[in-house]
CSV table of C-alpha atoms in Angstrom, one decimal:
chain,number,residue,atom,x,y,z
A,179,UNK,CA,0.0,0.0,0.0
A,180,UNK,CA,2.7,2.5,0.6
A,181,UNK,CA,4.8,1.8,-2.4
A,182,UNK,CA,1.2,2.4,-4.2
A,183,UNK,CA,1.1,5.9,-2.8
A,184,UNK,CA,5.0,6.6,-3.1
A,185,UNK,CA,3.8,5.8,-7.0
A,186,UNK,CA,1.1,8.1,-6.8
A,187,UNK,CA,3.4,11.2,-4.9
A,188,UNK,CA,6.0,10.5,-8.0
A,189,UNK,CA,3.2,11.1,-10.2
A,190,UNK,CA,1.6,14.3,-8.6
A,191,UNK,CA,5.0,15.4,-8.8
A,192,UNK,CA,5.2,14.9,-12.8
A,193,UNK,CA,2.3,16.5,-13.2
A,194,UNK,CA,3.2,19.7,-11.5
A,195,UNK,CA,6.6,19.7,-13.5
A,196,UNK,CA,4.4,19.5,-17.3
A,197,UNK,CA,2.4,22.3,-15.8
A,198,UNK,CA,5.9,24.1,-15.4
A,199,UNK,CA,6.7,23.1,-18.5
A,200,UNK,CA,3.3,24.2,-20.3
A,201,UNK,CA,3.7,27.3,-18.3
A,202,UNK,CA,7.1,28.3,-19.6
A,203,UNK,CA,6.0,27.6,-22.9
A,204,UNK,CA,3.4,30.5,-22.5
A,205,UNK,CA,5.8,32.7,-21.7
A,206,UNK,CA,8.4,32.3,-24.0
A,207,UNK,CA,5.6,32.5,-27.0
A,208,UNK,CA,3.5,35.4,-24.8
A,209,UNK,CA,7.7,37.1,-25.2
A,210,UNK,CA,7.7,36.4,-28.9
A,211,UNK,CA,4.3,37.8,-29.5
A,212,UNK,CA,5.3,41.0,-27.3
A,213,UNK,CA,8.3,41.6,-29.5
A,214,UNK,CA,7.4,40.4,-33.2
A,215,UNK,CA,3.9,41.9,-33.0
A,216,UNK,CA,2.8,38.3,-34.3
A,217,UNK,CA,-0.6,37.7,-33.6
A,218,UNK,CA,-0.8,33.8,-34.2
A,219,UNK,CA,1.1,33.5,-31.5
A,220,UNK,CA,-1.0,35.7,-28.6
A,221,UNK,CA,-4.2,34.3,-30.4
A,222,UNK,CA,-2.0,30.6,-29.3
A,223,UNK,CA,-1.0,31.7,-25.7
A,224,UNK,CA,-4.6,32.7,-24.8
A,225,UNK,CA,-6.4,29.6,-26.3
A,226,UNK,CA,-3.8,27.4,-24.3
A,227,UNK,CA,-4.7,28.9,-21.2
A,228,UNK,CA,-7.5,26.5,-20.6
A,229,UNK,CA,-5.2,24.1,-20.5
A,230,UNK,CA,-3.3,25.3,-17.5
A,231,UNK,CA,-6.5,25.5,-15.4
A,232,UNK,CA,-7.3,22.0,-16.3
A,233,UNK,CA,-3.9,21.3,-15.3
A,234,UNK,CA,-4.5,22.9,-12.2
A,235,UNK,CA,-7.9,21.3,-11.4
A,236,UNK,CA,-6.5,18.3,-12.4
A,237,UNK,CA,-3.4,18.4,-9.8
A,238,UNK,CA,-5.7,19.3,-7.1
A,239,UNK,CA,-7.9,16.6,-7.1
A,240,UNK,CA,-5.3,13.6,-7.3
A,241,UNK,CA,-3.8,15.7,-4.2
A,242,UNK,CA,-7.3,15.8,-2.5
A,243,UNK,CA,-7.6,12.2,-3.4
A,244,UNK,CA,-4.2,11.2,-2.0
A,245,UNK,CA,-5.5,13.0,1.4
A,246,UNK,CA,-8.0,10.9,1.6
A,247,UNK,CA,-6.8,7.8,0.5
A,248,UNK,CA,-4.3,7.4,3.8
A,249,UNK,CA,-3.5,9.7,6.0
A,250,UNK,CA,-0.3,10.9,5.2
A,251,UNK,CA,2.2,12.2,7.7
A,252,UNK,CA,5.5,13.8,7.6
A,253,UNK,CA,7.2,13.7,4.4
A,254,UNK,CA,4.2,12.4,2.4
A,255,UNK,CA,1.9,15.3,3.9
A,256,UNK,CA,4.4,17.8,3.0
A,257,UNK,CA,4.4,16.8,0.0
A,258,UNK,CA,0.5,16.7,-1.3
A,259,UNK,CA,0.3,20.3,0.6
A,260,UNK,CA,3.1,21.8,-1.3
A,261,UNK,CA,1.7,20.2,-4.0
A,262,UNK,CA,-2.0,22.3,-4.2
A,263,UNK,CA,0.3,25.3,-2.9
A,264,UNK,CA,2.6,24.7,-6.2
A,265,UNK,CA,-0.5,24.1,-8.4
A,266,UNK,CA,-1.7,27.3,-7.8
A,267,UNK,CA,1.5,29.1,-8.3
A,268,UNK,CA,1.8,27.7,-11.6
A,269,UNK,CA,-1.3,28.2,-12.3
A,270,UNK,CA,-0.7,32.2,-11.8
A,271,UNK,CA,2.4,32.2,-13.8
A,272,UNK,CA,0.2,30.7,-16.7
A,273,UNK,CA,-2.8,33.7,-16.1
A,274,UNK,CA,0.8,35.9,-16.0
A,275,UNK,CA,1.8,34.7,-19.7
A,276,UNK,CA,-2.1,35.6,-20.5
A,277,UNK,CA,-1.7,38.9,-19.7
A,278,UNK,CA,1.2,39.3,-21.5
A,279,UNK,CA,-0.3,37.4,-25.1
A,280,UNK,CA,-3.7,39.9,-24.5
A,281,UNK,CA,-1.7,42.9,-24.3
A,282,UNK,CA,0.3,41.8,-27.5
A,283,UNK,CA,-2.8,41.5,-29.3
A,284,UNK,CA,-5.1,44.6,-27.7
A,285,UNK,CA,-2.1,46.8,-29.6
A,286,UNK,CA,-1.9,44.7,-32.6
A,287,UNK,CA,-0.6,45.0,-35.6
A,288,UNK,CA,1.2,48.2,-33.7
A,289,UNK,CA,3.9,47.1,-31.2
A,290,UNK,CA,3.5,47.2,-27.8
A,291,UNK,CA,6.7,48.4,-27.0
A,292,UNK,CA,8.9,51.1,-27.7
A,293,UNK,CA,12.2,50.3,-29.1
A,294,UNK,CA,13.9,51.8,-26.1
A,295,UNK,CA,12.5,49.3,-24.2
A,296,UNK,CA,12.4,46.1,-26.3
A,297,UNK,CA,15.9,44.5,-24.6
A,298,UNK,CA,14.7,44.5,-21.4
A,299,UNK,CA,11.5,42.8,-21.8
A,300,UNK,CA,13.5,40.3,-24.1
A,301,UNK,CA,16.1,39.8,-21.1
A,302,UNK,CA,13.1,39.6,-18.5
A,303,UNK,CA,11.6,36.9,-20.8
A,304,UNK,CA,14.7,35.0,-21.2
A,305,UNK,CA,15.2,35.4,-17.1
A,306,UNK,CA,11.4,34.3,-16.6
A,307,UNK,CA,11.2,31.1,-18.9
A,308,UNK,CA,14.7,29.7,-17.9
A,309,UNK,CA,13.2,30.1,-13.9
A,310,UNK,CA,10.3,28.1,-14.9
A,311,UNK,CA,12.2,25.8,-16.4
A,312,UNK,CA,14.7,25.4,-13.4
A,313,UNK,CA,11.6,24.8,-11.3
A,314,UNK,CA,10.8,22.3,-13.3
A,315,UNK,CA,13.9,20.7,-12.6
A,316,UNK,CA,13.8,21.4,-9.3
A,317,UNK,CA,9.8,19.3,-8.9
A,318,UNK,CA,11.6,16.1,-10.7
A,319,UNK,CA,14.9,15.9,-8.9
A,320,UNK,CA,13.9,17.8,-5.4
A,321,UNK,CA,17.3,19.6,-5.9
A,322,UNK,CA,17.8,21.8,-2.7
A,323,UNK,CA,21.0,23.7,-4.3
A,324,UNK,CA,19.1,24.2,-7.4
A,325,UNK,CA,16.2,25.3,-5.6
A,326,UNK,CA,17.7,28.2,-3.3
A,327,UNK,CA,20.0,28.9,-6.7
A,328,UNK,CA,16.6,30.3,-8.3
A,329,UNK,CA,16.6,32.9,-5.8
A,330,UNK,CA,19.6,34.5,-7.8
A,331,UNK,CA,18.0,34.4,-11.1
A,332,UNK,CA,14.7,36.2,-9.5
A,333,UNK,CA,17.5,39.3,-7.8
A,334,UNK,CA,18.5,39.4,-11.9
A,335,UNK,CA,14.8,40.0,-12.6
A,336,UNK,CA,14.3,42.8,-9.6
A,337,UNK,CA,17.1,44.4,-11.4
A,338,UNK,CA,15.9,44.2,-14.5
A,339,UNK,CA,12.4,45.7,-13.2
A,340,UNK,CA,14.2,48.7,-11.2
A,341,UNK,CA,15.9,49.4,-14.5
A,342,UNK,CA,12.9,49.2,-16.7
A,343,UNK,CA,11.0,51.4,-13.7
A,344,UNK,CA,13.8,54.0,-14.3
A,345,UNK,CA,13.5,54.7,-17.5
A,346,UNK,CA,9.8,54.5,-17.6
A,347,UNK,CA,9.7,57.3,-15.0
A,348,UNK,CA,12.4,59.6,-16.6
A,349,UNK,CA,11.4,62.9,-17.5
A,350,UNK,CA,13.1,62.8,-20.8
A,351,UNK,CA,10.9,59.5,-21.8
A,352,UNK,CA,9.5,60.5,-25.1
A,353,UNK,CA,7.1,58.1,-25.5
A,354,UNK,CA,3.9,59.1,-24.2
A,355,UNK,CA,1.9,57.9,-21.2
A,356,UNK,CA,0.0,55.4,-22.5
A,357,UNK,CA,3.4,53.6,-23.5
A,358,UNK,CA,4.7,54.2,-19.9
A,359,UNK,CA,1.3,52.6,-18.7
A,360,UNK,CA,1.8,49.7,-20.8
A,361,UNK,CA,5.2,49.0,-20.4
A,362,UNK,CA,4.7,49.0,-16.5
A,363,UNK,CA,1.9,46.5,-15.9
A,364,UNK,CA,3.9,44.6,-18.3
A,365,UNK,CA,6.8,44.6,-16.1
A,366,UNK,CA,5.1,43.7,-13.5
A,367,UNK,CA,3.6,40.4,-15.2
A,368,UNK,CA,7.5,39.5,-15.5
A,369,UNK,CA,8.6,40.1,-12.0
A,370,UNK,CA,5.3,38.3,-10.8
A,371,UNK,CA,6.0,35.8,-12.7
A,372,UNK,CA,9.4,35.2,-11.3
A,373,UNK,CA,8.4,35.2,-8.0
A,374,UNK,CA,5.5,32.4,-8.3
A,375,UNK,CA,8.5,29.8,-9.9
A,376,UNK,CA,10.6,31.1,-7.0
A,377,UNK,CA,7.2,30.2,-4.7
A,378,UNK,CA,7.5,26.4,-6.4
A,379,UNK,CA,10.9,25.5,-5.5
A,380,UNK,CA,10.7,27.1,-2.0
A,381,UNK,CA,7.5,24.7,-1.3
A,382,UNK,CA,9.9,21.8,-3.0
A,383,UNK,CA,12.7,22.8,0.2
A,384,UNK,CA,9.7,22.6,2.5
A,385,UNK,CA,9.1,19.1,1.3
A,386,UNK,CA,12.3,17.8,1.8
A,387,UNK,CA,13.3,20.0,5.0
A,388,UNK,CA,10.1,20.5,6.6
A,389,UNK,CA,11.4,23.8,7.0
A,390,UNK,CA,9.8,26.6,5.3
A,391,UNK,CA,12.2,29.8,4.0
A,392,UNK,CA,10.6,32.9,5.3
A,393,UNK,CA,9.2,34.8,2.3
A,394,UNK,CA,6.4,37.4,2.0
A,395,UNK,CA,4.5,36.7,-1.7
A,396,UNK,CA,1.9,39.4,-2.4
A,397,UNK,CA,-1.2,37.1,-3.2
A,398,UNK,CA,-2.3,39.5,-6.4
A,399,UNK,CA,-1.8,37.8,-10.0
């Protein structure tokens, strides 16, 4: 009976990691669409949200159903709680990507972006789908080092916001408000994002520690 449910944890556990993966993937296009002003791919990031969700639901219930199933303790309970915690984390960075893909086509076929602007939001792209991607990692392989190492990649993004902030709020910026308007909720999508994949990997060192790393996460998408 427990090897059953060890079976079962392992495979919670893979379906959190292909909702990191799916959830990277939204990104990385929702980034594309942002900088290429290409529509197909928006129109694909906001169809596939669905999909997430259902992921989501779909996590949560084989987590419910392991609760019930035996009471777990230790380890095992850790691990189905961190579990619907992580679910709904990746869940967010999914809605994230979503907001990212609608803004890409609300402006279409006129870019969102100014050109001054364009290499951050490539850079907090790249930073956002390689954390997802680590986290991914991190589910499978319950890597602690790999885990607390994400925490660097998320300071890279905080920089990368505090720089994008900066020159949004200069008075020279010559772009108009509406630009400056865009450009910061759209920052904020990136560094929100980062911080849920960050939110995954600390709930993985909870599993394996028991020991939760003291961290404030602002419960707004």
């Amino acid at each position: 009976m427990r090897e059953a449910y060890h079976v079962e944890l392992g495979q919670l556990a893979e379906e959190l990691a292909n909702m990191c993966s799916m959830s990277a993937t939204a990104m990385e296009l929702a980034t594309r669409a942002l900088l290429d002003t290409d529509l197909g791919l928006a129109e694909q990031v906001i169809g596939d949200d669905a999909k997430i969700d259902d992921a989501r639901s779909s996590c949560e219930e084989h987590a419910y159903a392991l609760l019930a199933l035996q009471a777990p303790v230790a380890t095992d309970l850790r691990t189905v709680l961190a579990a619907i915690h992580a679910a709904e984390s990746l869940e967010r960075m999914g809605d994230l990507a979503l907001h990212v893909a609608k803004a890409a086509r609300r402006r279409h076929p006129n870019p969102v972006l100014p050109e001054q602007i364009r290499p951050q939001f490539s850079e907090m792209g790249r930073v956002a789908v390689e954390l997802a991607r680590d986290a991914e990692q991190v589910i499978l392989n319950k890597d602690i080092d790999q885990a607390r190492s994400l925490e660097e990649a998320d300071d890279e993004m905080d920089d990368l916001h505090r720089r994008l902030f900066s020159v949004i709020m200069d008075k020279d910026w010559p772009h108009g408000v509406a630009a400056a308007v865009d450009a910061t909720l759209l920052g904020r999508f990136y560094e929100r994002y980062a911080d849920h994949a960050v939110s995954v990997a600390k709930r993985v060192v909870f599993v394996v520690t028991g020991r939760m790393p003291g961290y404030a996460e602002d419960e707004d998408v």
